[in-house]
Amino acid sequence: MKKSDYGILFLVALFFFSLLATLQKVPGYMDAEYYFGQGIRIVQHHDFVENFIWNYLNDPSSVSTPGFAFWLPGTSIFAAVGMWMSGSIDFFYARLVFILMAACIPLMAAFFATRFLPNRRAGWLAGLLAVFSGLYIPFITLTETFTPYMFFGGLFFTSIWFAIRNPAGDVKINLWFIGTGVAAGLLSLIRSDGLLWLPGGFLAVLFVGGVKKRVWINQLVNLFIVLLGFALVMAPWYLRNLATFNAVFPSGNGLMLWLTKYDDLFVYPSSELTFSSWIASGIGNIALDRLKALGGNLQTLIAAGGAIFLAPMMVIGYWKQRRSIVIKLASILLLAILAAMTLIFPYAGERGGFFHSLSSIQVILWSLVPVGLEVIIQWGVKHRNWKTERSWRMFGPALVVVAGFFSAMIFSQKITNSNASEIPWNQTQNGFISIEDKLIEMTNDRDGVIMVNNPPGYTLATGRPGIMIPTGGTNALLEVSERYDAQYLVLNNERTDVIVLFQNDSRLKEYFDFMFEMAGNSVYEFKP
């Protein structure tokens, strides 16, 4: 591809993603609301405090608690940059950096496609498939981890590609490996599983330079350079954690290892999550849950990573390019991510964690499609008398059109029904605002803590501090209400477990007085 091709592809992607961004007026769900709200916090207060509690793993001492103890700050920082540059905290401006990154992702897919299959049409096919990204399309311009994870995953592999082009000992190889380390650091600043990319960077050094004795000094230097690049990004954050939590990693996050179901993420007290309780759930259940997670994650790999119909061409392209260092590294990292999200974090993995993490490899997956298509076409030339040019003119645009229709269908469904409650995307905050208006009308209370199933979203929409409805039964509900001075509780069909408690445990009726119902939400006042 010529530079002009890359320029046109960038402008097409930039226009397309900017248009998508105008159609999504609000974040739409808790993760994006969290990162957007914390981005606003960074801009307005210049700190990392959270004015809500959405899990109890690190035993927060108050509702106003040190932020990013569980999720990481990179995504909110990118949102804050857009708002700072524009001087506005409007949701569109929070996505400026995300839109720019999204527009660069097709360029990286095109770049690798033309390295694997050196012709212009391969680059355009891979680039346009990255524009019409299938299951990723509703999330690509949100304040979420998908786009930065794709972007920096692509940069990680790009830095390695250029490192390969330089002989050992050339000063340029050191600079490219610094880029590898920085990309690994930024991935680690975005998601916890980003840590896997640091050993990925070390592997890249060994793959590029080999392990022969005559290069071992260069290799040690390059390994250090990768670590240096990583530390440039992550050292300040680790120092902050040391000052705030007295640990590089908040200790409560390790309790994720002992979950026996997804809802244990919200258990109170978190001390109930132990190795003993995990083992007591039964080895058979532990194994079965991981098998279920594996099945779900493999489906995600095919449906999201391969957009279903592209998966066969990706597999063929992988086999054709399997000796490439970039492909070897991408395969190892993909297997590592799959293993982590299946064996270590099966519940988070199956509930979207693997979908998020997979995005870091997506640039490479898209770039393999033209390679697979070329193999299929050449088979047809050999066995079915196909014509190469005619076949490319027919199949290449057809794949883009199918990807476009598939993406349009996914985006339309999400805009119409953003979540399990089938609320249209741009109305997802209306319920919180209506509840807040009614609360103020009845009580004139604007600051009392509210217990709700989406504290980041409620706090973003209303400014009122919120805490997560805990799992753990009646005692957990009462203890959390007392400890964090919760004054109100909002219940809906997303928390049927608590609805059942209200039906069966008379103690709750003694402490919670029904106030009103609105749009499927029952609101109670806590009376200690």
Short mmCIF file of C-alpha atoms in Angstrom, two decimals:
data_model
loop_
_atom_site.label_atom_id
_atom_site.label_comp_id
_atom_site.label_asym_id
_atom_site.label_seq_id
_atom_site.Cartn_x
_atom_site.Cartn_y
_atom_site.Cartn_z
CA MET A 1 0.00 0.00 0.00
CA LYS A 2 1.10 3.54 -0.74
CA LYS A 3 1.17 6.29 1.85
CA SER A 4 -1.87 7.78 0.13
CA ASP A 5 -3.74 4.50 0.70
CA TYR A 6 -3.00 4.66 4.40
CA GLY A 7 -4.10 8.29 4.47
CA ILE A 8 -7.41 7.53 2.74
CA LEU A 9 -8.03 4.51 4.98
CA PHE A 10 -7.38 6.64 8.07
CA LEU A 11 -9.81 9.34 6.92
CA VAL A 12 -12.49 6.76 6.10
CA ALA A 13 -12.09 5.14 9.52
CA LEU A 14 -11.99 8.51 11.30
CA PHE A 15 -15.22 9.65 9.64
CA PHE A 16 -16.95 6.32 10.28
CA PHE A 17 -16.01 6.11 13.97
CA SER A 18 -16.83 9.78 14.54
CA LEU A 19 -20.28 9.10 13.09
CA LEU A 20 -20.75 6.10 15.38
CA ALA A 21 -19.75 8.21 18.37
CA THR A 22 -22.51 10.73 17.63
CA LEU A 23 -25.10 7.93 17.77
CA GLN A 24 -24.13 6.88 21.31
CA LYS A 25 -24.93 9.78 23.63
CA VAL A 26 -24.14 8.00 26.92
CA PRO A 27 -21.74 5.22 27.98
CA GLY A 28 -24.54 2.63 28.09
CA TYR A 29 -23.32 0.18 30.76
CA MET A 30 -21.31 0.00 33.96
CA ASP A 31 -17.77 -0.48 32.64
CA ALA A 32 -17.92 2.49 30.27
CA GLU A 33 -19.71 4.58 32.90
CA TYR A 34 -16.97 3.78 35.39
CA TYR A 35 -14.14 4.89 33.11
CA PHE A 36 -15.99 8.00 31.92
CA GLY A 37 -16.93 9.03 35.45
CA GLN A 38 -13.39 8.54 36.70
CA GLY A 39 -12.08 10.50 33.72
CA ILE A 40 -14.29 13.39 34.82
CA ARG A 41 -12.95 12.97 38.35
CA ILE A 42 -9.35 13.22 37.10
CA VAL A 43 -10.13 16.40 35.14
CA GLN A 44 -12.12 18.12 37.88
CA HIS A 45 -10.35 16.98 41.05
CA HIS A 46 -6.91 15.85 39.80
CA ASP A 47 -7.01 12.69 41.89
CA PHE A 48 -7.84 8.98 41.66
CA VAL A 49 -10.62 8.86 44.27
CA GLU A 50 -13.87 6.95 43.70
CA ASN A 51 -17.04 8.34 45.26
CA PHE A 52 -18.70 4.93 45.15
CA ILE A 53 -18.00 1.29 46.00
CA TRP A 54 -18.67 -1.37 43.40
CA ASN A 55 -16.99 -4.35 45.12
CA TYR A 56 -15.71 -5.14 48.60
CA LEU A 57 -12.56 -7.13 47.77
CA ASN A 58 -10.20 -4.56 49.27
CA ASP A 59 -12.47 -3.81 52.25
CA PRO A 60 -12.94 -0.07 51.57
CA SER A 61 -13.08 1.98 54.76
CA SER A 62 -15.57 4.52 53.42
CA VAL A 63 -17.67 5.34 50.37
CA SER A 64 -15.03 7.84 49.23
CA THR A 65 -12.20 5.43 48.58
CA PRO A 66 -8.88 5.24 46.68
CA GLY A 67 -9.69 4.58 43.06
CA PHE A 68 -8.60 1.94 40.58
CA ALA A 69 -7.96 -0.70 43.21
CA PHE A 70 -9.51 -3.31 40.91
CA TRP A 71 -9.83 -1.85 37.41
CA LEU A 72 -6.84 0.10 36.13
CA PRO A 73 -6.60 3.82 35.31
CA GLY A 74 -5.34 3.85 31.71
CA THR A 75 -8.77 4.08 30.07
CA SER A 76 -9.92 6.90 32.35
CA ILE A 77 -6.67 8.77 31.74
CA PHE A 78 -7.28 8.63 27.98
CA ALA A 79 -10.83 9.91 28.55
CA ALA A 80 -9.47 12.70 30.75
CA VAL A 81 -7.00 13.74 28.02
CA GLY A 82 -9.85 14.25 25.55
CA MET A 83 -11.87 16.28 28.04
CA TRP A 84 -8.84 18.32 29.06
CA MET A 85 -7.95 19.09 25.43
CA SER A 86 -11.51 20.17 24.60
CA GLY A 87 -12.26 21.96 27.85
CA SER A 88 -15.54 20.03 28.11
CA ILE A 89 -16.68 17.01 30.13
CA ASP A 90 -19.24 16.06 27.47
CA PHE A 91 -19.21 12.34 26.67
CA PHE A 92 -18.26 12.95 23.03
CA TYR A 93 -15.08 14.79 23.98
CA ALA A 94 -14.17 12.08 26.47
CA ARG A 95 -13.94 9.81 23.42
CA LEU A 96 -11.64 11.95 21.26
CA VAL A 97 -8.56 9.85 21.99
CA PHE A 98 -10.55 6.64 21.54
CA ILE A 99 -11.83 7.77 18.12
CA LEU A 100 -8.28 8.61 17.01
CA MET A 101 -6.97 5.25 18.24
CA ALA A 102 -9.86 3.45 16.55
CA ALA A 103 -9.00 5.17 13.26
CA CYS A 104 -5.38 3.98 13.54
CA ILE A 105 -6.26 0.32 14.14
CA PRO A 106 -7.22 -0.38 10.48
CA LEU A 107 -3.83 1.04 9.44
CA MET A 108 -2.02 -1.52 11.58
CA ALA A 109 -4.19 -4.35 10.26
CA ALA A 110 -3.42 -3.20 6.71
CA PHE A 111 0.29 -2.90 7.50
CA PHE A 112 0.60 -6.49 8.70
CA ALA A 113 -1.60 -7.84 5.93
CA THR A 114 0.71 -6.33 3.30
CA ARG A 115 3.73 -7.79 5.09
CA PHE A 116 2.20 -11.25 5.04
CA LEU A 117 0.82 -10.85 1.50
CA PRO A 118 2.57 -8.01 -0.35
CA ASN A 119 -0.18 -6.44 -2.39
CA ARG A 120 -2.43 -3.43 -2.07
CA ARG A 121 -5.74 -5.30 -2.00
CA ALA A 122 -4.66 -7.36 1.01
CA GLY A 123 -4.11 -4.16 2.98
CA TRP A 124 -7.44 -2.68 2.01
CA LEU A 125 -9.29 -5.88 2.87
CA ALA A 126 -7.73 -6.18 6.32
CA GLY A 127 -8.14 -2.46 6.98
CA LEU A 128 -11.83 -2.39 6.07
CA LEU A 129 -12.51 -5.51 8.12
CA ALA A 130 -11.01 -3.61 11.07
CA VAL A 131 -13.41 -0.74 10.34
CA PHE A 132 -16.43 -3.09 10.23
CA SER A 133 -15.37 -4.94 13.35
CA GLY A 134 -18.38 -7.16 14.04
CA LEU A 135 -19.10 -7.75 17.72
CA TYR A 136 -16.64 -5.02 18.68
CA ILE A 137 -18.51 -2.31 16.76
CA PRO A 138 -20.79 -1.07 19.61
CA PHE A 139 -17.80 -0.63 21.93
CA ILE A 140 -15.12 0.72 19.63
CA THR A 141 -15.65 4.44 20.40
CA LEU A 142 -16.68 4.09 24.06
CA THR A 143 -14.67 4.95 27.16
CA GLU A 144 -13.81 1.29 27.49
CA THR A 145 -10.71 -0.89 27.33
CA PHE A 146 -11.44 -2.45 23.90
CA THR A 147 -9.97 0.24 21.66
CA PRO A 148 -6.84 1.12 23.65
CA TYR A 149 -6.17 -2.60 24.11
CA MET A 150 -6.44 -3.16 20.34
CA PHE A 151 -4.31 -0.10 19.63
CA PHE A 152 -1.44 -0.86 21.98
CA GLY A 153 -1.59 -4.57 21.17
CA GLY A 154 -1.08 -3.56 17.56
CA LEU A 155 1.79 -1.23 18.50
CA PHE A 156 3.40 -4.05 20.50
CA PHE A 157 3.55 -6.26 17.40
CA THR A 158 4.54 -3.33 15.17
CA SER A 159 7.57 -2.56 17.34
CA ILE A 160 8.60 -6.21 17.16
CA TRP A 161 8.23 -6.25 13.39
CA PHE A 162 10.62 -3.34 13.03
CA ALA A 163 13.00 -4.86 15.57
CA ILE A 164 13.19 -7.94 13.35
CA ARG A 165 14.34 -5.77 10.45
CA ASN A 166 17.42 -4.56 12.34
CA PRO A 167 20.49 -6.78 12.94
CA ALA A 168 21.58 -7.56 16.50
CA GLY A 169 23.82 -4.81 17.82
CA ASP A 170 22.22 -2.06 15.73
CA VAL A 171 21.18 0.79 18.01
CA LYS A 172 17.75 0.89 16.31
CA ILE A 173 16.84 -2.53 17.71
CA ASN A 174 17.19 -1.10 21.20
CA LEU A 175 14.81 1.72 20.37
CA TRP A 176 12.22 -0.67 18.99
CA PHE A 177 12.45 -2.86 22.09
CA ILE A 178 11.87 0.20 24.23
CA GLY A 179 8.66 0.59 22.24
CA THR A 180 7.83 -3.05 22.96
CA GLY A 181 8.24 -2.45 26.68
CA VAL A 182 6.26 0.78 26.64
CA ALA A 183 3.42 -0.95 24.76
CA ALA A 184 3.46 -3.78 27.32
CA GLY A 185 3.36 -1.19 30.09
CA LEU A 186 0.41 0.64 28.57
CA LEU A 187 -1.46 -2.65 28.14
CA SER A 188 -0.79 -3.31 31.84
CA LEU A 189 -2.08 0.16 32.72
CA ILE A 190 -5.34 -0.65 30.91
CA ARG A 191 -6.14 -4.18 32.12
CA SER A 192 -4.76 -6.52 34.78
CA ASP A 193 -4.03 -9.27 32.24
CA GLY A 194 -1.83 -6.75 30.44
CA LEU A 195 0.95 -8.08 32.67
CA LEU A 196 1.14 -11.07 30.33
CA TRP A 197 2.63 -8.79 27.70
CA LEU A 198 5.81 -8.14 29.68
CA PRO A 199 6.97 -11.79 29.40
CA GLY A 200 5.66 -11.53 25.84
CA GLY A 201 8.18 -8.76 25.28
CA PHE A 202 10.96 -10.88 26.78
CA LEU A 203 10.01 -13.72 24.43
CA ALA A 204 10.16 -11.30 21.51
CA VAL A 205 13.77 -10.48 22.35
CA LEU A 206 14.68 -14.17 22.41
CA PHE A 207 12.80 -14.89 19.18
CA VAL A 208 14.37 -11.95 17.33
CA GLY A 209 17.95 -12.31 18.54
CA GLY A 210 18.15 -15.99 19.36
CA VAL A 211 19.81 -17.60 22.38
CA LYS A 212 23.25 -18.39 21.01
CA LYS A 213 26.24 -17.65 23.23
CA ARG A 214 27.70 -15.07 20.88
CA VAL A 215 24.66 -12.78 21.28
CA TRP A 216 23.89 -13.29 24.94
CA ILE A 217 25.26 -9.89 26.01
CA ASN A 218 23.11 -8.10 23.42
CA GLN A 219 20.15 -10.17 24.50
CA LEU A 220 20.57 -9.28 28.17
CA VAL A 221 20.74 -5.62 27.21
CA ASN A 222 17.61 -5.94 25.10
CA LEU A 223 15.75 -7.74 27.87
CA PHE A 224 16.65 -4.89 30.18
CA ILE A 225 15.49 -2.37 27.59
CA VAL A 226 12.06 -4.05 27.38
CA LEU A 227 11.85 -3.92 31.17
CA LEU A 228 12.93 -0.27 31.14
CA GLY A 229 10.18 0.63 28.66
CA PHE A 230 7.65 -1.20 30.82
CA ALA A 231 8.88 0.56 33.96
CA LEU A 232 8.63 3.99 32.35
CA VAL A 233 4.87 3.46 32.23
CA MET A 234 4.13 1.29 35.25
CA ALA A 235 6.66 2.38 37.89
CA PRO A 236 4.73 5.58 38.79
CA TRP A 237 1.52 3.58 39.19
CA TYR A 238 3.17 0.91 41.30
CA LEU A 239 4.68 3.61 43.52
CA ARG A 240 1.23 5.13 43.93
CA ASN A 241 -0.14 1.73 44.95
CA LEU A 242 2.66 1.30 47.46
CA ALA A 243 1.84 4.66 49.00
CA THR A 244 -1.92 4.00 49.00
CA PHE A 245 -2.29 0.26 49.66
CA ASN A 246 1.18 -0.63 51.01
CA ALA A 247 1.48 -3.08 48.14
CA VAL A 248 2.26 -3.00 44.43
CA PHE A 249 -1.02 -4.83 43.81
CA PRO A 250 -3.97 -4.27 46.20
CA SER A 251 -4.09 -7.44 48.26
CA GLY A 252 -7.86 -7.97 47.96
CA ASN A 253 -7.60 -8.54 44.22
CA GLY A 254 -5.92 -11.88 44.91
CA LEU A 255 -9.22 -13.09 46.35
CA MET A 256 -10.45 -13.39 42.75
CA LEU A 257 -8.64 -16.73 42.73
CA TRP A 258 -11.14 -18.17 45.20
CA LEU A 259 -14.42 -17.25 43.50
CA THR A 260 -16.85 -20.14 43.11
CA LYS A 261 -19.31 -18.14 40.98
CA TYR A 262 -19.32 -14.74 39.33
CA ASP A 263 -21.48 -13.10 42.02
CA ASP A 264 -18.77 -13.82 44.60
CA LEU A 265 -17.06 -10.73 43.17
CA PHE A 266 -19.56 -8.69 45.22
CA VAL A 267 -19.55 -10.78 48.40
CA TYR A 268 -19.37 -9.11 51.81
CA PRO A 269 -17.27 -9.56 53.79
CA SER A 270 -14.61 -10.46 51.25
CA SER A 271 -12.81 -12.48 53.93
CA GLU A 272 -15.27 -15.26 53.10
CA LEU A 273 -13.29 -15.85 49.90
CA THR A 274 -10.57 -18.31 50.93
CA PHE A 275 -8.73 -21.29 49.54
CA SER A 276 -10.70 -23.47 51.97
CA SER A 277 -14.07 -22.18 50.75
CA TRP A 278 -12.90 -22.67 47.17
CA ILE A 279 -11.87 -26.29 47.76
CA ALA A 280 -15.06 -26.91 49.74
CA SER A 281 -17.09 -26.10 46.62
CA GLY A 282 -15.85 -29.42 45.23
CA ILE A 283 -13.12 -30.39 42.76
CA GLY A 284 -15.78 -31.56 40.32
CA ASN A 285 -17.51 -28.17 40.35
CA ILE A 286 -14.19 -26.35 40.01
CA ALA A 287 -13.26 -28.45 36.97
CA LEU A 288 -16.74 -28.20 35.42
CA ASP A 289 -16.81 -24.40 35.76
CA ARG A 290 -13.49 -24.18 33.95
CA LEU A 291 -14.69 -26.45 31.18
CA LYS A 292 -17.75 -24.24 30.78
CA ALA A 293 -15.51 -21.18 30.69
CA LEU A 294 -13.32 -22.82 28.05
CA GLY A 295 -16.35 -23.55 25.90
CA GLY A 296 -17.65 -20.00 26.26
CA ASN A 297 -14.24 -18.46 25.56
CA LEU A 298 -13.74 -20.57 22.44
CA GLN A 299 -17.14 -19.43 21.19
CA THR A 300 -16.05 -15.84 21.83
CA LEU A 301 -12.84 -16.47 19.90
CA ILE A 302 -14.83 -17.61 16.87
CA ALA A 303 -17.71 -15.13 17.14
CA ALA A 304 -15.80 -12.00 18.16
CA GLY A 305 -12.25 -12.69 17.05
CA GLY A 306 -13.28 -14.36 13.82
CA ALA A 307 -16.66 -12.68 13.26
CA ILE A 308 -17.80 -16.29 12.59
CA PHE A 309 -17.43 -16.21 8.80
CA LEU A 310 -13.83 -14.90 8.83
CA ALA A 311 -12.53 -17.54 11.24
CA PRO A 312 -11.70 -20.20 8.58
CA MET A 313 -9.59 -17.71 6.61
CA MET A 314 -7.81 -16.63 9.79
CA VAL A 315 -6.93 -20.25 10.55
CA ILE A 316 -5.64 -20.81 7.00
CA GLY A 317 -3.69 -17.55 7.16
CA TYR A 318 -2.22 -18.54 10.51
CA TRP A 319 -1.00 -21.86 9.10
CA LYS A 320 0.52 -20.14 6.09
CA GLN A 321 2.38 -17.62 8.27
CA ARG A 322 3.05 -19.87 11.25
CA ARG A 323 6.84 -19.45 11.00
CA SER A 324 6.63 -15.67 11.32
CA ILE A 325 7.97 -14.40 14.66
CA VAL A 326 4.99 -12.05 14.98
CA ILE A 327 2.55 -14.93 14.46
CA LYS A 328 4.42 -17.16 16.90
CA LEU A 329 4.24 -14.45 19.56
CA ALA A 330 0.59 -13.70 18.85
CA SER A 331 -0.22 -17.42 19.16
CA ILE A 332 1.60 -17.76 22.48
CA LEU A 333 -0.03 -14.63 23.91
CA LEU A 334 -3.46 -15.75 22.70
CA LEU A 335 -2.99 -19.12 24.42
CA ALA A 336 -1.78 -17.38 27.58
CA ILE A 337 -4.82 -15.08 27.62
CA LEU A 338 -7.14 -18.02 26.98
CA ALA A 339 -5.52 -20.01 29.80
CA ALA A 340 -5.72 -17.09 32.25
CA MET A 341 -9.37 -16.40 31.45
CA THR A 342 -10.26 -20.10 31.64
CA LEU A 343 -8.21 -21.57 34.47
CA ILE A 344 -7.47 -18.60 36.76
CA PHE A 345 -10.40 -16.23 36.16
CA PRO A 346 -13.07 -18.46 34.62
CA TYR A 347 -16.09 -16.46 35.80
CA ALA A 348 -14.77 -13.07 34.70
CA GLY A 349 -13.45 -14.64 31.50
CA GLU A 350 -16.77 -16.14 30.51
CA ARG A 351 -18.65 -12.95 31.44
CA GLY A 352 -16.70 -10.75 29.03
CA GLY A 353 -13.14 -10.77 30.34
CA PHE A 354 -11.85 -12.91 27.50
CA PHE A 355 -13.76 -10.77 24.98
CA HIS A 356 -11.97 -7.70 26.32
CA SER A 357 -8.56 -9.38 26.42
CA LEU A 358 -8.89 -10.88 22.95
CA SER A 359 -9.01 -7.39 21.46
CA SER A 360 -5.25 -7.06 22.01
CA ILE A 361 -4.63 -9.74 19.35
CA GLN A 362 -7.34 -8.57 16.97
CA VAL A 363 -5.10 -6.55 14.63
CA ILE A 364 -3.14 -9.70 13.82
CA LEU A 365 -6.30 -11.77 13.35
CA TRP A 366 -7.70 -9.32 10.80
CA SER A 367 -4.37 -9.20 8.96
CA LEU A 368 -4.47 -12.98 8.41
CA VAL A 369 -7.78 -12.93 6.52
CA PRO A 370 -6.29 -11.83 3.17
CA VAL A 371 -3.62 -14.52 3.50
CA GLY A 372 -6.29 -17.17 4.00
CA LEU A 373 -8.35 -15.79 1.14
CA GLU A 374 -5.33 -15.89 -1.18
CA VAL A 375 -4.74 -19.56 -0.33
CA ILE A 376 -8.39 -20.35 -1.09
CA ILE A 377 -8.27 -18.45 -4.37
CA GLN A 378 -5.06 -20.17 -5.47
CA TRP A 379 -6.66 -23.52 -4.68
CA GLY A 380 -9.55 -22.50 -6.92
CA VAL A 381 -7.12 -21.41 -9.64
CA LYS A 382 -5.44 -24.81 -9.51
CA HIS A 383 -8.49 -27.02 -9.15
CA ARG A 384 -11.48 -25.02 -10.46
CA ASN A 385 -9.98 -22.85 -13.15
CA TRP A 386 -10.62 -19.64 -11.23
CA LYS A 387 -8.93 -16.39 -12.29
CA THR A 388 -6.91 -14.72 -9.54
CA GLU A 389 -7.81 -11.10 -10.33
CA ARG A 390 -11.47 -11.85 -10.92
CA SER A 391 -11.71 -13.92 -7.74
CA TRP A 392 -10.16 -11.14 -5.64
CA ARG A 393 -12.51 -8.57 -7.17
CA MET A 394 -15.45 -10.80 -6.28
CA PHE A 395 -14.54 -12.26 -2.87
CA GLY A 396 -12.67 -9.31 -1.33
CA PRO A 397 -15.53 -6.78 -1.60
CA ALA A 398 -18.04 -9.53 -0.69
CA LEU A 399 -16.27 -10.11 2.62
CA VAL A 400 -16.30 -6.39 3.37
CA VAL A 401 -20.00 -6.13 2.53
CA VAL A 402 -20.88 -9.10 4.75
CA ALA A 403 -18.76 -7.64 7.56
CA GLY A 404 -20.56 -4.33 7.10
CA PHE A 405 -24.02 -5.92 7.31
CA PHE A 406 -22.99 -8.02 10.30
CA SER A 407 -21.60 -4.95 12.09
CA ALA A 408 -24.68 -2.88 11.28
CA MET A 409 -26.93 -5.61 12.71
CA ILE A 410 -24.89 -5.83 15.92
CA PHE A 411 -24.76 -2.06 16.36
CA SER A 412 -28.49 -1.67 15.70
CA GLN A 413 -29.38 -4.36 18.23
CA LYS A 414 -27.21 -2.74 20.90
CA ILE A 415 -28.59 0.74 20.28
CA THR A 416 -32.15 -0.61 20.51
CA ASN A 417 -31.63 -2.95 23.50
CA SER A 418 -28.43 -2.09 25.32
CA ASN A 419 -28.74 -4.62 28.16
CA ALA A 420 -30.82 -7.42 29.64
CA SER A 421 -33.55 -4.93 30.57
CA GLU A 422 -33.96 -4.08 26.86
CA ILE A 423 -33.53 -0.36 27.51
CA PRO A 424 -32.45 1.66 24.44
CA TRP A 425 -28.78 2.64 24.68
CA ASN A 426 -29.32 6.38 24.95
CA GLN A 427 -31.93 5.97 27.70
CA THR A 428 -29.82 3.88 30.08
CA GLN A 429 -29.27 6.78 32.50
CA ASN A 430 -32.88 8.00 32.46
CA GLY A 431 -33.98 5.54 35.14
CA PHE A 432 -31.31 6.75 37.57
CA ILE A 433 -32.24 10.37 36.94
CA SER A 434 -35.94 9.68 37.48
CA ILE A 435 -35.26 7.83 40.74
CA GLU A 436 -33.03 10.67 41.92
CA ASP A 437 -35.63 13.33 41.12
CA LYS A 438 -38.29 11.40 43.05
CA LEU A 439 -35.96 10.86 46.02
CA ILE A 440 -35.19 14.56 46.25
CA GLU A 441 -38.87 15.43 45.90
CA MET A 442 -39.80 13.09 48.79
CA THR A 443 -36.85 13.65 51.14
CA ASN A 444 -34.98 16.77 50.00
CA ASP A 445 -31.86 14.63 50.50
CA ARG A 446 -29.20 15.06 47.84
CA ASP A 447 -26.21 13.38 49.48
CA GLY A 448 -27.42 10.23 51.23
CA VAL A 449 -25.67 7.05 50.13
CA ILE A 450 -27.71 4.79 47.86
CA MET A 451 -27.27 1.04 47.45
CA VAL A 452 -27.76 0.01 43.84
CA ASN A 453 -26.63 -2.64 41.37
CA ASN A 454 -24.61 -0.13 39.31
CA PRO A 455 -22.95 2.39 41.64
CA PRO A 456 -20.61 3.93 39.01
CA GLY A 457 -23.54 4.51 36.68
CA TYR A 458 -25.80 5.99 39.35
CA THR A 459 -23.08 8.29 40.65
CA LEU A 460 -22.23 9.42 37.11
CA ALA A 461 -25.87 10.20 36.31
CA THR A 462 -26.79 11.92 39.58
CA GLY A 463 -23.66 12.79 41.58
CA ARG A 464 -24.99 10.86 44.58
CA PRO A 465 -22.51 8.43 46.22
CA GLY A 466 -23.48 4.81 45.67
CA ILE A 467 -22.46 1.38 46.90
CA MET A 468 -22.95 -2.06 45.40
CA ILE A 469 -25.71 -4.33 46.68
CA PRO A 470 -23.60 -7.11 48.21
CA THR A 471 -23.99 -10.83 47.86
CA GLY A 472 -23.79 -12.87 51.02
CA GLY A 473 -27.37 -12.89 52.28
CA THR A 474 -29.35 -10.80 54.74
CA ASN A 475 -26.47 -10.24 57.13
CA ALA A 476 -24.29 -8.87 54.35
CA LEU A 477 -27.04 -6.46 53.28
CA LEU A 478 -27.57 -5.16 56.80
CA GLU A 479 -23.88 -4.93 57.67
CA VAL A 480 -23.01 -3.02 54.50
CA SER A 481 -25.94 -0.64 55.07
CA GLU A 482 -24.76 0.06 58.62
CA ARG A 483 -21.06 0.34 57.87
CA TYR A 484 -21.33 2.69 54.91
CA ASP A 485 -24.37 4.61 56.19
CA ALA A 486 -26.56 3.66 53.24
CA GLN A 487 -29.91 5.39 53.38
CA TYR A 488 -31.63 4.02 50.28
CA LEU A 489 -31.81 0.77 48.34
CA VAL A 490 -32.82 0.32 44.71
CA LEU A 491 -33.92 -3.17 43.63
CA ASN A 492 -34.85 -4.48 40.19
CA ASN A 493 -34.91 -7.81 38.38
CA GLU A 494 -31.13 -7.74 37.92
CA ARG A 495 -30.88 -8.76 41.60
CA THR A 496 -33.44 -11.51 41.95
CA ASP A 497 -31.34 -12.98 44.79
CA VAL A 498 -32.08 -9.96 46.97
CA ILE A 499 -35.74 -9.87 45.90
CA VAL A 500 -36.02 -13.47 47.13
CA LEU A 501 -34.42 -12.42 50.44
CA PHE A 502 -37.05 -9.70 50.87
CA GLN A 503 -39.79 -12.25 50.25
CA ASN A 504 -38.44 -14.83 52.67
CA ASP A 505 -36.63 -12.96 55.47
CA SER A 506 -38.82 -10.81 57.70
CA ARG A 507 -35.78 -9.04 59.19
CA LEU A 508 -35.32 -7.04 56.01
CA LYS A 509 -38.86 -5.65 56.24
CA GLU A 510 -38.01 -4.38 59.72
CA TYR A 511 -35.06 -2.35 58.43
CA PHE A 512 -36.14 -1.33 54.93
CA ASP A 513 -39.31 0.74 54.35
CA PHE A 514 -40.78 0.74 50.87
CA MET A 515 -40.83 4.25 49.37
CA PHE A 516 -41.91 4.04 45.73
CA GLU A 517 -41.61 2.10 42.50
CA MET A 518 -40.42 3.56 39.22
CA ALA A 519 -39.69 1.95 35.84
CA GLY A 520 -39.28 -1.53 37.33
CA ASN A 521 -37.19 -0.30 40.28
CA SER A 522 -38.36 -0.63 43.87
CA VAL A 523 -36.85 1.99 46.19
CA TYR A 524 -36.54 1.45 49.94
CA GLU A 525 -35.33 3.59 52.83
CA PHE A 526 -32.98 1.99 55.35
CA LYS A 527 -34.00 2.45 59.00
CA PRO A 528 -31.18 1.24 61.29
#
